Amino acid sequence: MTYDQRPAYDLPTRRITPGTAAGLTESDRELLLHLLALRTAGPLETGGGEPVELWEAQSAYAEAAGRLGFRVVHHAPAGPDTVTGSDVPRAVGQAADTMPGFLDCQPNMVLRLGPELPRAATVMFNVHMDTVAGGGPVSFSGSRFHGRGSIDAKGPAVGLLAGLRAALAASPALGTEVGVLIQLVAGEEGGAMGVFGTKPLVEQGYVGRLNVFCEPTGFRVLSRATASMTARLRVDGRDGIDDEPGAGHNATVLLGYLAQHLASELPPYAVDGQVCVAGMNTGSMHNKVYGTGQLLINLSYGSQDTGRKLEAALDDVLRTGVERFRERFADSPTFATTARDAARVTHLDWLKRGLPALYADDAWVGELLLERAGLAPWPAELPAFTCDAIWLAGVPDTSTVVFGPGDLGANQAHAEGEFADLADLDRYARHIERLLISFARNRLDQGN
């Protein structure tokens, strides 16, 4: 089949006409079940001490992709320099320092189709092979896959292969005049934020003119990705006994009050993100007043400017909350000591901050994916979410989107019972085929 004989588009909807064979084959289904059975939760998720089978998962995927003509051009863990620096979450740096083999068990892989071509002639797909911990048994009912990673993101990874297979049959330009890269990364989950996965691969130049992050978006093209920062409130006070609860500092009451205050006052500052008042811990005993404890706050933002403003707002809102606590409990026999010393014993530090956010109002993407390929846009009124696409922010001569099957919530990603429907993975394969044909056609229309 020559390029001019590729499947035609129905012009009103820009859809490829029926007859396209995109969809998961029996071999694809077997591959997905094999990937789901492999344990790919990283040490940040498991706490270490458990097998991490990312090398095996990536190699199995590479073998299947090799049948389509892909070759491995990179397969190695990131270097130790990737887990230092101001934008590295503190948990990542600590784990790298204390867990033997932390990076070695979490490699990254890059697959390439065809020769190395200019960025303008290349499309890149990013899929993370690591998962969160837990998950139920792996199964396939004939219509639905269950297992950790089925929708986030091993299922989309296999759907991508099926779409590539169909696109290659339809467009010989792929792998000759148009290059395709696949990044198979570790370090997306566990709060790693891609700092030893996607980030170093981007810095090494494994990117394209179009970069597609295969995350669940309900088949809608999302050209934004929020970043997040994590603040920790600590109370470092004096313990007390239950017989004299006013003699010490009550971290539970102070942090509980501040949690409600932050939940009420901080969200208006998160204009393009979310405020998550997260875990709090002081102690577990009933006969003790805990004078120490911590409260975590996770803040997402859609631009670095918003991130800076949100960071400053947290300082101001916290200061106000401490003052209101002092006024509220100054005359309470039980909490007067805590109120008096609240400002002195309350401290704020950051476990994660300084990460980029992706925001793109890209006319080229609109023409290519929405008009030519007939894909649906992400609704402007819906917030974006955080994923590794942030590391393409500001990279010259690139456009980046997040695009995948399913929904993180509805498909129970990160929860027990995570699933992916075969029909959705088949549909994703058809969309990938259309996306690639549109990209190839656009490239050939440019005449070089």
Short mmCIF file of C-alpha atoms in Angstrom, two decimals, residues 196-345:
data_model
loop_
_atom_site.label_atom_id
_atom_site.label_comp_id
_atom_site.label_asym_id
_atom_site.label_seq_id
_atom_site.Cartn_x
_atom_site.Cartn_y
_atom_site.Cartn_z
CA PHE A 196 14.81 9.99 37.26
CA GLY A 197 12.54 8.79 34.45
CA THR A 198 11.07 11.15 31.91
CA LYS A 199 13.18 14.18 32.83
CA PRO A 200 16.60 12.71 31.96
CA LEU A 201 15.26 11.20 28.73
CA VAL A 202 13.95 14.60 27.67
CA GLU A 203 17.28 16.17 28.57
CA GLN A 204 19.02 13.56 26.38
CA GLY A 205 16.90 14.68 23.43
CA TYR A 206 14.53 11.72 23.08
CA VAL A 207 11.63 13.96 22.07
CA GLY A 208 9.66 14.74 18.94
CA ARG A 209 7.75 17.55 17.31
CA LEU A 210 4.67 15.91 18.85
CA ASN A 211 4.93 14.23 22.25
CA VAL A 212 2.05 12.10 23.53
CA PHE A 213 1.82 11.00 27.17
CA CYS A 214 -0.36 7.91 27.38
CA GLU A 215 -2.41 8.62 30.50
CA PRO A 216 -6.18 8.17 30.97
CA THR A 217 -8.03 11.19 29.58
CA GLY A 218 -11.22 9.58 28.31
CA PHE A 219 -9.96 9.82 24.69
CA ARG A 220 -9.70 13.61 24.99
CA VAL A 221 -6.62 15.61 24.01
CA LEU A 222 -5.22 17.49 27.00
CA SER A 223 -2.46 20.01 26.37
CA ARG A 224 -1.95 20.96 30.02
CA ALA A 225 -0.38 19.21 33.00
CA THR A 226 -0.22 20.56 36.51
CA ALA A 227 2.79 20.25 38.76
CA SER A 228 2.52 19.87 42.50
CA MET A 229 4.40 20.86 45.61
CA THR A 230 4.15 19.34 49.06
CA ALA A 231 4.38 21.38 52.24
CA ARG A 232 4.82 19.95 55.72
CA LEU A 233 3.59 21.67 58.88
CA ARG A 234 5.42 20.48 61.96
CA VAL A 235 4.63 21.14 65.60
CA ASP A 236 7.69 20.65 67.79
CA GLY A 237 6.32 21.10 71.28
CA ARG A 238 6.30 19.39 74.66
CA ASP A 239 4.33 16.22 75.44
CA GLY A 240 1.89 16.02 78.33
CA ILE A 241 -0.03 13.45 80.33
CA ASP A 242 -3.78 13.00 80.13
CA ASP A 243 -4.18 13.89 83.83
CA GLU A 244 -2.76 17.36 83.09
CA PRO A 245 -3.60 18.00 79.43
CA GLY A 246 -2.93 21.71 79.71
CA ALA A 247 0.66 21.28 80.85
CA GLY A 248 2.03 20.40 77.41
CA HIS A 249 1.53 21.50 73.82
CA ASN A 250 -1.37 19.79 72.11
CA ALA A 251 -0.15 19.22 68.55
CA THR A 252 -3.34 17.36 67.65
CA VAL A 253 -5.62 20.31 68.43
CA LEU A 254 -3.25 22.85 66.86
CA LEU A 255 -2.71 20.91 63.63
CA GLY A 256 -6.40 19.99 63.45
CA TYR A 257 -7.34 23.65 63.72
CA LEU A 258 -4.79 24.64 61.08
CA ALA A 259 -5.97 21.85 58.76
CA GLN A 260 -9.51 23.27 58.80
CA HIS A 261 -8.23 26.81 58.41
CA LEU A 262 -6.08 25.90 55.39
CA ALA A 263 -8.89 23.86 53.83
CA SER A 264 -11.16 26.90 54.06
CA GLU A 265 -8.81 29.75 53.19
CA LEU A 266 -6.26 28.37 50.72
CA PRO A 267 -8.31 26.96 47.77
CA PRO A 268 -9.17 30.38 46.24
CA TYR A 269 -5.45 30.87 45.56
CA ALA A 270 -5.22 27.64 43.56
CA VAL A 271 -6.75 29.19 40.46
CA ASP A 272 -5.56 26.46 38.09
CA GLY A 273 -4.87 23.60 40.47
CA GLN A 274 -6.04 21.91 43.63
CA VAL A 275 -5.45 22.08 47.38
CA CYS A 276 -5.25 18.73 49.12
CA VAL A 277 -5.08 18.84 52.91
CA ALA A 278 -3.58 15.40 53.27
CA GLY A 279 -2.25 13.20 56.06
CA MET A 280 -1.89 14.26 59.69
CA ASN A 281 -0.06 12.36 62.40
CA THR A 282 0.57 13.08 66.06
CA GLY A 283 0.19 9.77 67.87
CA SER A 284 -2.01 6.79 68.56
CA MET A 285 -2.35 6.53 72.34
CA HIS A 286 -5.38 7.69 74.35
CA ASN A 287 -3.59 8.62 77.57
CA LYS A 288 -1.10 11.13 76.26
CA VAL A 289 -1.04 14.68 74.91
CA TYR A 290 1.25 14.69 71.91
CA GLY A 291 3.40 17.77 71.62
CA THR A 292 4.82 16.89 68.21
CA GLY A 293 3.24 16.00 64.90
CA GLN A 294 2.97 16.86 61.24
CA LEU A 295 0.39 17.78 58.61
CA LEU A 296 0.96 17.44 54.86
CA ILE A 297 -0.52 19.77 52.24
CA ASN A 298 -0.26 18.99 48.53
CA LEU A 299 -0.73 21.93 46.16
CA SER A 300 -1.04 21.57 42.40
CA TYR A 301 -0.71 24.44 39.95
CA GLY A 302 -1.03 24.98 36.24
CA SER A 303 1.73 27.53 35.78
CA GLN A 304 4.91 28.38 37.60
CA ASP A 305 3.58 31.86 38.28
CA THR A 306 0.57 30.37 40.06
CA GLY A 307 2.91 28.05 41.94
CA ARG A 308 4.92 30.96 43.28
CA LYS A 309 1.79 32.84 44.31
CA LEU A 310 0.34 29.74 45.97
CA GLU A 311 3.55 29.21 47.90
CA ALA A 312 3.44 32.78 49.20
CA ALA A 313 -0.27 32.45 49.99
CA LEU A 314 0.40 29.41 52.15
CA ASP A 315 2.82 31.43 54.27
CA ASP A 316 0.24 34.19 54.75
CA VAL A 317 -2.72 31.87 55.41
CA LEU A 318 -0.69 29.84 57.88
CA ARG A 319 0.39 32.97 59.76
CA THR A 320 -3.24 34.07 59.99
CA GLY A 321 -4.31 30.62 61.16
CA VAL A 322 -1.75 30.53 63.96
CA GLU A 323 -2.85 33.98 65.13
CA ARG A 324 -6.52 32.98 65.11
CA PHE A 325 -5.70 29.86 67.08
CA ARG A 326 -3.88 31.98 69.65
CA GLU A 327 -6.88 34.29 69.99
CA ARG A 328 -9.39 31.43 70.08
CA PHE A 329 -7.69 29.45 72.87
CA ALA A 330 -5.77 32.10 74.82
CA ASP A 331 -8.18 31.88 77.77
CA SER A 332 -8.66 28.09 77.70
CA PRO A 333 -7.05 26.35 80.70
CA THR A 334 -6.48 23.24 78.63
CA PHE A 335 -5.00 24.90 75.55
CA ALA A 336 -3.59 28.22 76.79
CA THR A 337 0.00 26.93 76.72
CA THR A 338 -0.41 25.70 73.16
CA ALA A 339 -2.01 29.00 72.14
CA ARG A 340 0.73 31.08 73.74
CA ASP A 341 3.53 29.14 72.06
CA ALA A 342 1.77 28.27 68.77
CA ALA A 343 3.91 30.54 66.60
CA ARG A 344 7.12 29.30 68.23
CA VAL A 345 6.44 25.57 67.93
#
